[in-house]
PDB file of C-alpha atoms in Angstrom:
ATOM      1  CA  UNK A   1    -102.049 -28.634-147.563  1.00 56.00           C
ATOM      2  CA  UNK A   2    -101.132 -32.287-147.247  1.00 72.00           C
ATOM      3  CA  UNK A   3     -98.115 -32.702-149.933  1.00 78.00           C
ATOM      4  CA  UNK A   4     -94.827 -33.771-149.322  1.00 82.00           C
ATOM      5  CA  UNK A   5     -91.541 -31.526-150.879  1.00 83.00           C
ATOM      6  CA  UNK A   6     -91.079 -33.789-153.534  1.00 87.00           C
ATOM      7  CA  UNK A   7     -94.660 -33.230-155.106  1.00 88.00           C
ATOM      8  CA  UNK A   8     -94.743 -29.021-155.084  1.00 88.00           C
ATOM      9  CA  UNK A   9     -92.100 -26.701-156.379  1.00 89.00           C
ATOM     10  CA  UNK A  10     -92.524 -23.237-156.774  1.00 87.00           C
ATOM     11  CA  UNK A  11     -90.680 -20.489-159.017  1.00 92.00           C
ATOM     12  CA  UNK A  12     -90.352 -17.025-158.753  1.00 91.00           C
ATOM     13  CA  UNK A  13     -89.377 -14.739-161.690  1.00 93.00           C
ATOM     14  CA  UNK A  14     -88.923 -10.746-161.621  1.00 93.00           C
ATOM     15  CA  UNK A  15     -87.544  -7.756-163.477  1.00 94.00           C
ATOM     16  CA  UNK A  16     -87.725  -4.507-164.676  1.00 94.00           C
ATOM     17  CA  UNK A  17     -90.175  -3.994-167.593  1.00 92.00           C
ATOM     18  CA  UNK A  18     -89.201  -1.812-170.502  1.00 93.00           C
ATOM     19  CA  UNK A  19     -91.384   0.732-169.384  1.00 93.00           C
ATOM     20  CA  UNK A  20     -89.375   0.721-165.933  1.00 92.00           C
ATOM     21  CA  UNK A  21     -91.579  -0.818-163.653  1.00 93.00           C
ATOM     22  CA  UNK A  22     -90.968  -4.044-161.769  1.00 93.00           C
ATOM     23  CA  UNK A  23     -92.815  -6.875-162.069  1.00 93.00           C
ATOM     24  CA  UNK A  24     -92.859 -10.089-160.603  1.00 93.00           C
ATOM     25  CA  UNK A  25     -94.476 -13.712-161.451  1.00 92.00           C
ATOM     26  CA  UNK A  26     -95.134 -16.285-158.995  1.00 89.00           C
ATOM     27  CA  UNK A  27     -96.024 -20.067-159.998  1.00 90.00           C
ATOM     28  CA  UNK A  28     -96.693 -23.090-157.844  1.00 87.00           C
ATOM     29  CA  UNK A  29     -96.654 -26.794-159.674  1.00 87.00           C
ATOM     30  CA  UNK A  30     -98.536 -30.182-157.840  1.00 85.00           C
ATOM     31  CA  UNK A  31     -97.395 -33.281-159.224  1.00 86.00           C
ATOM     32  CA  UNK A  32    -100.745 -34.573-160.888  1.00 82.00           C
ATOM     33  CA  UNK A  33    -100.557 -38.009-158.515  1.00 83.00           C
ATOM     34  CA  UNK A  34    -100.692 -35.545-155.528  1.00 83.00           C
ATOM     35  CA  UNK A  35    -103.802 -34.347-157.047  1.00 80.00           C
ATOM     36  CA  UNK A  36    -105.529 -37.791-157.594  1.00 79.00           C
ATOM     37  CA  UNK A  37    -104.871 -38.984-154.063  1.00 77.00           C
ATOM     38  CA  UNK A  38    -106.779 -35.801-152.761  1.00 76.00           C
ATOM     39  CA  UNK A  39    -109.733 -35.906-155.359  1.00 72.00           C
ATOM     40  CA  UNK A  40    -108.632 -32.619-157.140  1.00 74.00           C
ATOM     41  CA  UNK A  41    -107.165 -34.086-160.496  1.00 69.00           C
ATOM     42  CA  UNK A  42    -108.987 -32.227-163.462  1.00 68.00           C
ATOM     43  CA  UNK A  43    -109.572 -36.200-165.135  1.00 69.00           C
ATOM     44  CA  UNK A  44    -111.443 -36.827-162.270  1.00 65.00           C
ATOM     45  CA  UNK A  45    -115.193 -37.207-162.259  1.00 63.00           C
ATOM     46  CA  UNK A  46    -115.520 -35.203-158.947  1.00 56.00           C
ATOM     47  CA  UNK A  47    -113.457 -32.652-160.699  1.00 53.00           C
ATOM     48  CA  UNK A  48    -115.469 -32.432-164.246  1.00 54.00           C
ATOM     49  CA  UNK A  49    -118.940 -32.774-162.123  1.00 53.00           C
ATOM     50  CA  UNK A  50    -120.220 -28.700-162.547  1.00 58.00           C
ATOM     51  CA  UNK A  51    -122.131 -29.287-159.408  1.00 58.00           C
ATOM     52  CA  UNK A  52    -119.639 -31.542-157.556  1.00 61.00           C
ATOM     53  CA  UNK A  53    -118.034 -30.103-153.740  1.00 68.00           C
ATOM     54  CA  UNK A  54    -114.473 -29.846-152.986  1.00 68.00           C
ATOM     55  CA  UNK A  55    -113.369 -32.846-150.565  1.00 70.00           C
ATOM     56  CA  UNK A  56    -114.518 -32.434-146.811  1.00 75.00           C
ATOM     57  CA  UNK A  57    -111.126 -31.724-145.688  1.00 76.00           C
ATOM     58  CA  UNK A  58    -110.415 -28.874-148.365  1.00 74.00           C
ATOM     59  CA  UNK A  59    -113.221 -26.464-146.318  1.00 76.00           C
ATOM     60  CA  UNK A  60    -111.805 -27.077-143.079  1.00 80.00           C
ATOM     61  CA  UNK A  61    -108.262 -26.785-143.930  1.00 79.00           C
ATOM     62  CA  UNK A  62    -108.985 -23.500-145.701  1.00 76.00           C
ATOM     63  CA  UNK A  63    -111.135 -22.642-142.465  1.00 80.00           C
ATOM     64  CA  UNK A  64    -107.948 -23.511-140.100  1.00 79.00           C
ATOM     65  CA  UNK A  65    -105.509 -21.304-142.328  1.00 74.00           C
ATOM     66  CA  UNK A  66    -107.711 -18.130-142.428  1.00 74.00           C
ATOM     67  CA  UNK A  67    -107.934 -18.037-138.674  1.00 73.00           C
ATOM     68  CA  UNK A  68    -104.357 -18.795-138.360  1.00 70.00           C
ATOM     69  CA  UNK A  69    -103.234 -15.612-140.676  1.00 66.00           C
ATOM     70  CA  UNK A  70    -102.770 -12.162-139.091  1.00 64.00           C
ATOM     71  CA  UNK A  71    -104.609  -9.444-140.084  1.00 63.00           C
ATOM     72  CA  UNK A  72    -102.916  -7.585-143.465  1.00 58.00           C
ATOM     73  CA  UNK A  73    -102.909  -4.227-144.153  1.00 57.00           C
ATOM     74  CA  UNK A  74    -103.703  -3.096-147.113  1.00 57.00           C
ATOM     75  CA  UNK A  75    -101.549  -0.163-148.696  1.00 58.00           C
ATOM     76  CA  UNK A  76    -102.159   3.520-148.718  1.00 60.00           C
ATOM     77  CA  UNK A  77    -105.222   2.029-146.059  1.00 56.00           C
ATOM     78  CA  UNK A  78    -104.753   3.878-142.583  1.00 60.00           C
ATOM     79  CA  UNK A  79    -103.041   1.671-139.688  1.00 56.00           C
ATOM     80  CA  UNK A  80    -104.596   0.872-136.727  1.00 53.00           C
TER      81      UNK A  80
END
């Protein structure tokens, strides 16, 4: 996506429940003016429009990072 360091920061958090199971917790925060220069901040009237479309660009770059991922396995699936 087309943000610069100083508008995303992520956080991770984990730990062992009290039942004794991990967990984990994952959170990404966009500076809202990052959002307004793409078209994506919630105040926006593309973004309260029910009907409105994501910006042209969002499709493609989503298009662009699927095909540049690797295929995943999932767990307990067999391995090719």
């Amino acid at each position: 996506m087309p943000f610069v360091i100083d508008e995303v920061r992520w956080d991770l958090a984990c730990g062992r429940g009290d039942d004794g199971h991990w967990w984990g917790r994952f959170g990404v925060f966009v500076d809202a003016r990052a959002l307004v220069a793409l078209g994506l901040h919630p105040e926006q009237a593309f973004a309260v429009a029910g009907d409105a479309s994501p910006p042209h660009w969002w499709h493609a770059a989503g298009e662009r990072y699927a095909v540049s991922r690797w295929p995943l396995a999932r767990l307990g699936a067999p391995s090719s």
